[in-house]
């Protein structure tokens, strides 16, 4: 057996080096649409995280019994089962969050991060490694969405998680632009350039 | 492809069987989750409606649905009518603005609440703010008009379409059911007798 990448790196790579949103640039649709506030961003991130981790583990568990030729339909059934579970659970216990996230909860099924990890990682790795990989990517996704949600809520409403953190004058006439789609594009561009800068420096040193 | 798969896994029989097994497992799992969450979800929906109804018709103990999704009668703890609630969904700037309006026995509005809307943040979305909502309280339906339409209600600046939709929607909703909002008075039923 060749030298394997360390287990820890499966977990940590998802957070920065292979951050799904800011480096791999996948799963952008829910990222742009649901990060209008900190709570919505984190809520979406956590919902997708549950599906990502659970589907990674299950795909890894059954991988020896999944024929290569029909693996994609099987992955999709596994993923959509977990999406439906989180859909029911949010509806039952977090109805206000469910109302805001709306159609983006069922759309987690087609989030390319999740199918991507099932196909590229969990189908070829053990359960524990797949769990770590899912956890890392999930954390990276949730952090990216959460940070975007915090910044957009701060600028467009003057609050963070609904708490007023800016002077009343700012909250009266905030940067409304940030709550709309163009604000999301602008912000993700800025974040991407910051991350690029940071990772470029790292490479130079190395 | 996983290297450690046995030969039979790639066979045709297993191809069909594996999909069937996965589907059955998924269906069974989902059925269990559905069974647990369904009652909670239903209760949430009922609670949400009751909360909104109670907010627009203060002093009410329970409601009775008269026209499904459109008209409720309110009663206090002694089963005495307290008024009625009308639900309207006038077209706003970006979709229906679902609004509940409570009407007391005197025919005056007791309060309104907007339960769902898709208006522009910062403009039409301000319709949910208290100052706009509170303008409706204590007014008869006929007086519910924006100041620029000859009424007394202040419109939200830069969101006339939304303001007008809510105002006119509530007025028309109340007028539609006006004869059922007020308790039947003696003599009222005779008026149609001569026609």
GROMACS .gro file of C-alpha atoms in nm:
model
  401
    1UNK     CA    1   0.000   0.000   0.000
    2UNK     CA    2   0.129   0.343  -0.091
    3UNK     CA    3   0.156   0.620   0.160
    4UNK     CA    4  -0.196   0.739   0.232
    5UNK     CA    5  -0.285   1.098   0.307
    6UNK     CA    6  -0.339   1.133   0.680
    7UNK     CA    7  -0.688   1.081   0.809
    8UNK     CA    8  -0.694   1.425   0.961
    9UNK     CA    9  -0.635   1.581   0.620
   10UNK     CA   10  -0.962   1.427   0.493
   11UNK     CA   11  -1.130   1.638   0.754
   12UNK     CA   12  -0.926   1.958   0.738
   13UNK     CA   13  -0.898   1.983   0.361
   14UNK     CA   14  -1.270   2.056   0.330
   15UNK     CA   15  -1.251   2.361   0.549
   16UNK     CA   16  -1.002   2.576   0.356
   17UNK     CA   17  -0.788   2.399   0.096
   18UNK     CA   18  -1.086   2.233  -0.070
   19UNK     CA   19  -1.361   2.456   0.061
   20UNK     CA   20  -1.662   2.360  -0.154
   21UNK     CA   21  -1.786   2.714  -0.203
   22UNK     CA   22  -1.477   2.932  -0.204
   23UNK     CA   23  -1.223   2.703  -0.372
   24UNK     CA   24  -1.412   2.434  -0.564
   25UNK     CA   25  -1.689   2.683  -0.649
   26UNK     CA   26  -1.965   2.424  -0.633
   27UNK     CA   27  -2.302   2.440  -0.459
   28UNK     CA   28  -2.330   2.809  -0.545
   29UNK     CA   29  -2.705   2.814  -0.605
   30UNK     CA   30  -2.809   2.768  -0.238
   31UNK     CA   31  -2.509   2.979  -0.136
   32UNK     CA   32  -2.630   3.282  -0.327
   33UNK     CA   33  -2.998   3.231  -0.254
   34UNK     CA   34  -3.014   3.151   0.116
   35UNK     CA   35  -2.746   3.370   0.272
   36UNK     CA   36  -2.969   3.675   0.325
   37UNK     CA   37  -2.922   3.648   0.701
   38UNK     CA   38  -2.689   3.473   0.943
   39UNK     CA   39  -2.960   3.240   1.064
   40UNK     CA   40  -3.068   3.138   0.714
   41UNK     CA   41  -2.708   3.085   0.602
   42UNK     CA   42  -2.618   2.866   0.898
   43UNK     CA   43  -2.954   2.688   0.881
   44UNK     CA   44  -2.902   2.597   0.517
   45UNK     CA   45  -2.544   2.495   0.590
   46UNK     CA   46  -2.648   2.265   0.873
   47UNK     CA   47  -2.931   2.108   0.674
   48UNK     CA   48  -2.695   2.032   0.385
   49UNK     CA   49  -2.429   1.913   0.632
   50UNK     CA   50  -2.662   1.652   0.778
   51UNK     CA   51  -2.739   1.517   0.432
   52UNK     CA   52  -2.375   1.527   0.323
   53UNK     CA   53  -2.239   1.342   0.627
   54UNK     CA   54  -2.521   1.086   0.639
   55UNK     CA   55  -2.507   1.009   0.267
   56UNK     CA   56  -2.127   0.981   0.274
   57UNK     CA   57  -2.147   0.727   0.557
   58UNK     CA   58  -2.425   0.521   0.399
   59UNK     CA   59  -2.269   0.522   0.052
   60UNK     CA   60  -1.943   0.407   0.205
   61UNK     CA   61  -2.121   0.131   0.400
   62UNK     CA   62  -2.294  -0.015   0.096
   63UNK     CA   63  -2.020   0.056  -0.159
   64UNK     CA   64  -1.917  -0.308  -0.198
   65UNK     CA   65  -2.272  -0.404  -0.296
   66UNK     CA   66  -2.345  -0.121  -0.538
   67UNK     CA   67  -2.294  -0.225  -0.901
   68UNK     CA   68  -2.082   0.027  -1.084
   69UNK     CA   69  -2.332   0.068  -1.366
   70UNK     CA   70  -2.622   0.184  -1.147
   71UNK     CA   71  -2.434   0.361  -0.870
   72UNK     CA   72  -2.569   0.707  -0.954
   73UNK     CA   73  -2.940   0.614  -0.916
   74UNK     CA   74  -2.858   0.440  -0.588
   75UNK     CA   75  -2.665   0.744  -0.460
   76UNK     CA   76  -2.954   0.970  -0.555
   77UNK     CA   77  -3.207   0.753  -0.369
   78UNK     CA   78  -2.987   0.756  -0.058
   79UNK     CA   79  -2.936   1.132  -0.080
   80UNK     CA   80  -3.302   1.215  -0.145
   81UNK     CA   81  -3.406   0.996   0.148
   82UNK     CA   82  -3.193   1.204   0.384
   83UNK     CA   83  -3.316   1.526   0.223
   84UNK     CA   84  -3.676   1.422   0.282
   85UNK     CA   85  -3.595   1.339   0.644
   86UNK     CA   86  -3.441   1.683   0.705
   87UNK     CA   87  -3.737   1.839   0.520
   88UNK     CA   88  -3.988   1.677   0.760
   89UNK     CA   89  -3.776   1.753   1.065
   90UNK     CA   90  -3.736   2.122   0.976
   91UNK     CA   91  -4.107   2.149   0.902
   92UNK     CA   92  -4.194   1.997   1.236
   93UNK     CA   93  -3.940   2.161   1.467
   94UNK     CA   94  -3.814   2.474   1.285
   95UNK     CA   95  -4.116   2.595   1.087
   96UNK     CA   96  -4.000   2.956   1.062
   97UNK     CA   97  -3.662   2.852   0.920
   98UNK     CA   98  -3.835   2.607   0.687
   99UNK     CA   99  -4.058   2.887   0.558
  100UNK     CA  100  -3.755   3.099   0.468
  101UNK     CA  101  -3.545   2.822   0.314
  102UNK     CA  102  -3.851   2.697   0.124
  103UNK     CA  103  -3.767   2.527  -0.201
  104UNK     CA  104  -3.395   2.517  -0.123
  105UNK     CA  105  -3.445   2.234   0.125
  106UNK     CA  106  -3.570   1.982  -0.136
  107UNK     CA  107  -3.310   2.123  -0.374
  108UNK     CA  108  -3.032   1.988  -0.149
  109UNK     CA  109  -3.090   1.667  -0.349
  110UNK     CA  110  -2.920   1.823  -0.649
  111UNK     CA  111  -2.649   2.001  -0.452
  112UNK     CA  112  -2.341   1.892  -0.642
  113UNK     CA  113  -2.123   1.885  -0.331
  114UNK     CA  114  -2.319   1.590  -0.194
  115UNK     CA  115  -2.334   1.372  -0.505
  116UNK     CA  116  -1.978   1.481  -0.579
  117UNK     CA  117  -1.847   1.351  -0.247
  118UNK     CA  118  -2.045   1.026  -0.277
  119UNK     CA  119  -1.902   0.964  -0.623
  120UNK     CA  120  -1.547   1.091  -0.573
  121UNK     CA  121  -1.481   0.988  -0.214
  122UNK     CA  122  -1.730   0.772  -0.026
  123UNK     CA  123  -1.756   0.513  -0.305
  124UNK     CA  124  -1.386   0.440  -0.270
  125UNK     CA  125  -1.315   0.489   0.100
  126UNK     CA  126  -1.403   0.336   0.433
  127UNK     CA  127  -1.681   0.452   0.661
  128UNK     CA  128  -1.466   0.642   0.907
  129UNK     CA  129  -1.270   0.823   0.634
  130UNK     CA  130  -1.593   0.906   0.452
  131UNK     CA  131  -1.741   1.043   0.771
  132UNK     CA  132  -1.439   1.268   0.823
  133UNK     CA  133  -1.447   1.381   0.462
  134UNK     CA  134  -1.819   1.461   0.488
  135UNK     CA  135  -1.771   1.643   0.816
  136UNK     CA  136  -1.488   1.855   0.677
  137UNK     CA  137  -1.668   1.951   0.357
  138UNK     CA  138  -1.987   2.014   0.555
  139UNK     CA  139  -1.802   2.243   0.793
  140UNK     CA  140  -1.642   2.429   0.503
  141UNK     CA  141  -1.980   2.473   0.335
  142UNK     CA  142  -2.155   2.581   0.655
  143UNK     CA  143  -1.879   2.828   0.745
  144UNK     CA  144  -1.884   2.984   0.399
  145UNK     CA  145  -2.263   3.022   0.408
  146UNK     CA  146  -2.261   3.143   0.766
  147UNK     CA  147  -1.997   3.409   0.702
  148UNK     CA  148  -2.184   3.529   0.394
  149UNK     CA  149  -2.508   3.536   0.591
  150UNK     CA  150  -2.349   3.737   0.873
  151UNK     CA  151  -2.196   3.992   0.637
  152UNK     CA  152  -2.508   4.031   0.424
  153UNK     CA  153  -2.737   4.063   0.726
  154UNK     CA  154  -2.499   4.311   0.889
  155UNK     CA  155  -2.490   4.532   0.581
  156UNK     CA  156  -2.849   4.499   0.464
  157UNK     CA  157  -3.027   4.517   0.799
  158UNK     CA  158  -2.766   4.626   1.052
  159UNK     CA  159  -2.824   4.314   1.262
  160UNK     CA  160  -2.651   3.980   1.322
  161UNK     CA  161  -2.872   3.682   1.411
  162UNK     CA  162  -3.148   3.939   1.456
  163UNK     CA  163  -2.960   4.139   1.721
  164UNK     CA  164  -2.902   4.503   1.647
  165UNK     CA  165  -2.528   4.567   1.637
  166UNK     CA  166  -2.515   4.895   1.448
  167UNK     CA  167  -2.639   5.245   1.537
  168UNK     CA  168  -3.009   5.306   1.478
  169UNK     CA  169  -2.919   5.552   1.202
  170UNK     CA  170  -2.760   5.275   0.996
  171UNK     CA  171  -3.050   5.039   1.053
  172UNK     CA  172  -3.288   5.306   0.922
  173UNK     CA  173  -3.117   5.317   0.584
  174UNK     CA  174  -2.884   5.018   0.547
  175UNK     CA  175  -2.707   4.892   0.234
  176UNK     CA  176  -3.020   4.726   0.100
  177UNK     CA  177  -2.838   4.620  -0.214
  178UNK     CA  178  -2.665   4.344  -0.018
  179UNK     CA  179  -2.986   4.150   0.037
  180UNK     CA  180  -3.044   4.109  -0.337
  181UNK     CA  181  -2.873   3.864  -0.571
  182UNK     CA  182  -2.613   4.117  -0.702
  183UNK     CA  183  -2.499   4.174  -0.342
  184UNK     CA  184  -2.447   3.799  -0.304
  185UNK     CA  185  -2.240   3.782  -0.623
  186UNK     CA  186  -2.031   4.080  -0.517
  187UNK     CA  187  -1.967   3.933  -0.173
  188UNK     CA  188  -1.874   3.588  -0.300
  189UNK     CA  189  -1.633   3.752  -0.543
  190UNK     CA  190  -1.467   3.948  -0.264
  191UNK     CA  191  -1.445   3.642  -0.037
  192UNK     CA  192  -1.303   3.436  -0.323
  193UNK     CA  193  -1.033   3.695  -0.390
  194UNK     CA  194  -0.940   3.705  -0.021
  195UNK     CA  195  -0.914   3.325  -0.008
  196UNK     CA  196  -0.711   3.321  -0.331
  197UNK     CA  197  -0.471   3.573  -0.187
  198UNK     CA  198  -0.428   3.373   0.131
  199UNK     CA  199  -0.377   3.041  -0.042
  200UNK     CA  200  -0.137   3.193  -0.297
  201UNK     CA  201   0.083   3.320  -0.014
  202UNK     CA  202   0.085   2.976   0.143
  203UNK     CA  203   0.202   2.818  -0.181
  204UNK     CA  204   0.484   3.069  -0.218
  205UNK     CA  205   0.614   2.983   0.126
  206UNK     CA  206   0.592   2.613   0.053
  207UNK     CA  207  -1.506   0.119  -0.923
  208UNK     CA  208  -1.428  -0.043  -0.592
  209UNK     CA  209  -1.161  -0.304  -0.639
  210UNK     CA  210  -1.292  -0.530  -0.366
  211UNK     CA  211  -1.632  -0.603  -0.525
  212UNK     CA  212  -1.724  -0.966  -0.588
  213UNK     CA  213  -1.818  -1.081  -0.937
  214UNK     CA  214  -2.186  -1.136  -0.856
  215UNK     CA  215  -2.222  -0.769  -0.763
  216UNK     CA  216  -2.176  -0.677  -1.130
  217UNK     CA  217  -2.435  -0.932  -1.248
  218UNK     CA  218  -2.774  -0.845  -1.396
  219UNK     CA  219  -2.982  -1.003  -1.123
  220UNK     CA  220  -2.812  -0.807  -0.850
  221UNK     CA  221  -2.838  -0.489  -1.057
  222UNK     CA  222  -3.216  -0.507  -1.030
  223UNK     CA  223  -3.225  -0.651  -0.681
  224UNK     CA  224  -2.990  -0.392  -0.529
  225UNK     CA  225  -3.204  -0.105  -0.655
  226UNK     CA  226  -3.518  -0.271  -0.520
  227UNK     CA  227  -3.359  -0.324  -0.179
  228UNK     CA  228  -3.236   0.035  -0.158
  229UNK     CA  229  -3.582   0.166  -0.254
  230UNK     CA  230  -3.759  -0.051   0.004
  231UNK     CA  231  -3.515   0.051   0.277
  232UNK     CA  232  -3.561   0.417   0.187
  233UNK     CA  233  -3.941   0.384   0.184
  234UNK     CA  234  -3.953   0.210   0.520
  235UNK     CA  235  -3.719   0.464   0.677
  236UNK     CA  236  -3.915   0.758   0.539
  237UNK     CA  237  -4.246   0.612   0.650
  238UNK     CA  238  -4.119   0.598   1.008
  239UNK     CA  239  -3.990   0.956   1.002
  240UNK     CA  240  -4.316   1.070   0.843
  241UNK     CA  241  -4.516   0.894   1.114
  242UNK     CA  242  -4.323   1.075   1.386
  243UNK     CA  243  -4.319   1.422   1.231
  244UNK     CA  244  -4.667   1.434   1.072
  245UNK     CA  245  -4.862   1.507   1.392
  246UNK     CA  246  -4.606   1.770   1.493
  247UNK     CA  247  -4.624   1.937   1.152
  248UNK     CA  248  -5.005   1.940   1.157
  249UNK     CA  249  -5.006   2.088   1.506
  250UNK     CA  250  -4.758   2.356   1.396
  251UNK     CA  251  -4.987   2.460   1.113
  252UNK     CA  252  -5.292   2.477   1.340
  253UNK     CA  253  -5.098   2.672   1.602
  254UNK     CA  254  -4.971   2.918   1.343
  255UNK     CA  255  -5.324   2.989   1.219
  256UNK     CA  256  -5.466   3.018   1.571
  257UNK     CA  257  -5.188   3.253   1.679
  258UNK     CA  258  -5.247   3.481   1.383
  259UNK     CA  259  -5.624   3.473   1.439
  260UNK     CA  260  -5.586   3.555   1.808
  261UNK     CA  261  -5.353   3.844   1.724
  262UNK     CA  262  -5.614   4.026   1.513
  263UNK     CA  263  -5.916   3.962   1.737
  264UNK     CA  264  -5.808   4.023   2.097
  265UNK     CA  265  -6.006   3.871   2.381
  266UNK     CA  266  -6.106   3.566   2.182
  267UNK     CA  267  -6.087   3.218   2.332
  268UNK     CA  268  -6.157   2.999   2.031
  269UNK     CA  269  -6.241   3.025   1.662
  270UNK     CA  270  -6.487   2.851   1.435
  271UNK     CA  271  -6.413   2.825   1.066
  272UNK     CA  272  -6.709   2.943   0.862
  273UNK     CA  273  -6.571   2.957   0.511
  274UNK     CA  274  -6.261   2.736   0.486
  275UNK     CA  275  -5.950   2.952   0.473
  276UNK     CA  276  -6.149   3.274   0.443
  277UNK     CA  277  -6.381   3.344   0.733
  278UNK     CA  278  -6.371   3.259   1.103
  279UNK     CA  279  -6.604   3.352   1.387
  280UNK     CA  280  -6.444   3.424   1.722
  281UNK     CA  281  -6.596   3.335   2.061
  282UNK     CA  282  -6.485   3.412   2.414
  283UNK     CA  283  -6.463   3.161   2.697
  284UNK     CA  284  -6.840   3.189   2.760
  285UNK     CA  285  -6.915   3.108   2.393
  286UNK     CA  286  -7.025   3.466   2.322
  287UNK     CA  287  -6.938   3.601   1.977
  288UNK     CA  288  -6.645   3.843   1.987
  289UNK     CA  289  -6.628   3.913   1.617
  290UNK     CA  290  -6.494   3.761   1.300
  291UNK     CA  291  -6.169   3.727   1.107
  292UNK     CA  292  -6.146   3.755   0.729
  293UNK     CA  293  -5.849   3.628   0.530
  294UNK     CA  294  -5.762   3.803   0.206
  295UNK     CA  295  -5.474   3.763  -0.037
  296UNK     CA  296  -5.465   4.074  -0.260
  297UNK     CA  297  -5.203   4.093  -0.532
  298UNK     CA  298  -4.906   4.296  -0.418
  299UNK     CA  299  -4.599   4.398  -0.615
  300UNK     CA  300  -4.442   4.051  -0.624
  301UNK     CA  301  -4.720   3.808  -0.536
  302UNK     CA  302  -5.015   3.767  -0.304
  303UNK     CA  303  -5.002   3.948   0.029
  304UNK     CA  304  -5.186   3.715   0.266
  305UNK     CA  305  -5.356   3.920   0.533
  306UNK     CA  306  -5.588   3.843   0.824
  307UNK     CA  307  -5.825   4.116   0.939
  308UNK     CA  308  -6.027   4.101   1.259
  309UNK     CA  309  -6.363   4.276   1.281
  310UNK     CA  310  -6.545   4.339   1.608
  311UNK     CA  311  -6.919   4.320   1.659
  312UNK     CA  312  -6.940   4.696   1.606
  313UNK     CA  313  -6.806   4.650   1.252
  314UNK     CA  314  -6.475   4.819   1.334
  315UNK     CA  315  -6.143   4.660   1.247
  316UNK     CA  316  -5.974   4.517   1.558
  317UNK     CA  317  -5.640   4.456   1.391
  318UNK     CA  318  -5.469   4.312   1.088
  319UNK     CA  319  -5.167   4.087   1.047
  320UNK     CA  320  -4.981   3.995   0.731
  321UNK     CA  321  -4.903   3.625   0.738
  322UNK     CA  322  -4.714   3.581   0.412
  323UNK     CA  323  -4.573   3.811   0.148
  324UNK     CA  324  -4.294   3.825  -0.107
  325UNK     CA  325  -4.253   4.201  -0.140
  326UNK     CA  326  -3.925   4.383  -0.195
  327UNK     CA  327  -3.707   4.405   0.118
  328UNK     CA  328  -3.681   4.762   0.241
  329UNK     CA  329  -3.984   4.874   0.040
  330UNK     CA  330  -4.301   4.665   0.024
  331UNK     CA  331  -4.178   4.436   0.299
  332UNK     CA  332  -4.225   4.728   0.540
  333UNK     CA  333  -4.598   4.651   0.525
  334UNK     CA  334  -4.542   4.418   0.819
  335UNK     CA  335  -4.420   4.705   1.039
  336UNK     CA  336  -4.638   4.797   1.331
  337UNK     CA  337  -4.709   5.159   1.236
  338UNK     CA  338  -4.867   5.057   0.905
  339UNK     CA  339  -5.066   4.773   1.059
  340UNK     CA  340  -5.192   4.977   1.351
  341UNK     CA  341  -5.351   5.236   1.124
  342UNK     CA  342  -5.630   4.991   1.046
  343UNK     CA  343  -5.742   4.946   1.405
  344UNK     CA  344  -6.071   5.103   1.505
  345UNK     CA  345  -6.181   5.197   1.154
  346UNK     CA  346  -6.492   5.080   0.967
  347UNK     CA  347  -6.429   4.905   0.637
  348UNK     CA  348  -6.556   5.199   0.429
  349UNK     CA  349  -6.281   5.425   0.568
  350UNK     CA  350  -5.999   5.191   0.471
  351UNK     CA  351  -5.842   5.390   0.189
  352UNK     CA  352  -5.498   5.539   0.137
  353UNK     CA  353  -5.473   5.916   0.176
  354UNK     CA  354  -5.393   5.951  -0.193
  355UNK     CA  355  -5.715   5.760  -0.273
  356UNK     CA  356  -5.925   5.992  -0.060
  357UNK     CA  357  -5.889   5.800   0.266
  358UNK     CA  358  -5.693   5.851   0.584
  359UNK     CA  359  -5.428   5.577   0.584
  360UNK     CA  360  -5.065   5.671   0.524
  361UNK     CA  361  -4.901   5.467   0.250
  362UNK     CA  362  -4.551   5.324   0.290
  363UNK     CA  363  -4.319   5.558   0.101
  364UNK     CA  364  -4.206   5.413  -0.233
  365UNK     CA  365  -4.436   5.114  -0.185
  366UNK     CA  366  -4.776   5.241  -0.292
  367UNK     CA  367  -4.864   4.921  -0.475
  368UNK     CA  368  -4.818   4.711  -0.163
  369UNK     CA  369  -4.993   4.964   0.063
  370UNK     CA  370  -5.288   4.990  -0.175
  371UNK     CA  371  -5.310   4.611  -0.215
  372UNK     CA  372  -5.333   4.556   0.161
  373UNK     CA  373  -5.573   4.846   0.220
  374UNK     CA  374  -5.810   4.765  -0.065
  375UNK     CA  375  -5.781   4.392  -0.005
  376UNK     CA  376  -5.883   4.424   0.358
  377UNK     CA  377  -6.168   4.663   0.274
  378UNK     CA  378  -6.306   4.442  -0.001
  379UNK     CA  379  -6.265   4.128   0.208
  380UNK     CA  380  -6.463   4.277   0.494
  381UNK     CA  381  -6.731   4.417   0.262
  382UNK     CA  382  -6.770   4.080   0.093
  383UNK     CA  383  -6.874   3.920   0.421
  384UNK     CA  384  -7.025   4.228   0.583
  385UNK     CA  385  -7.368   4.068   0.628
  386UNK     CA  386  -7.211   3.772   0.807
  387UNK     CA  387  -6.961   3.963   1.018
  388UNK     CA  388  -7.222   4.126   1.239
  389UNK     CA  389  -7.455   3.911   1.446
  390UNK     CA  390  -7.806   3.882   1.302
  391UNK     CA  391  -8.027   4.154   1.446
  392UNK     CA  392  -8.396   4.119   1.503
  393UNK     CA  393  -8.589   4.238   1.200
  394UNK     CA  394  -8.296   4.207   0.966
  395UNK     CA  395  -8.416   3.885   0.810
  396UNK     CA  396  -8.755   4.046   0.729
  397UNK     CA  397  -8.609   4.295   0.485
  398UNK     CA  398  -8.597   4.042   0.204
  399UNK     CA  399  -8.949   3.919   0.267
  400UNK     CA  400  -9.128   4.167   0.041
  401UNK     CA  401  -8.919   4.120  -0.269
   0.00000   0.00000   0.00000
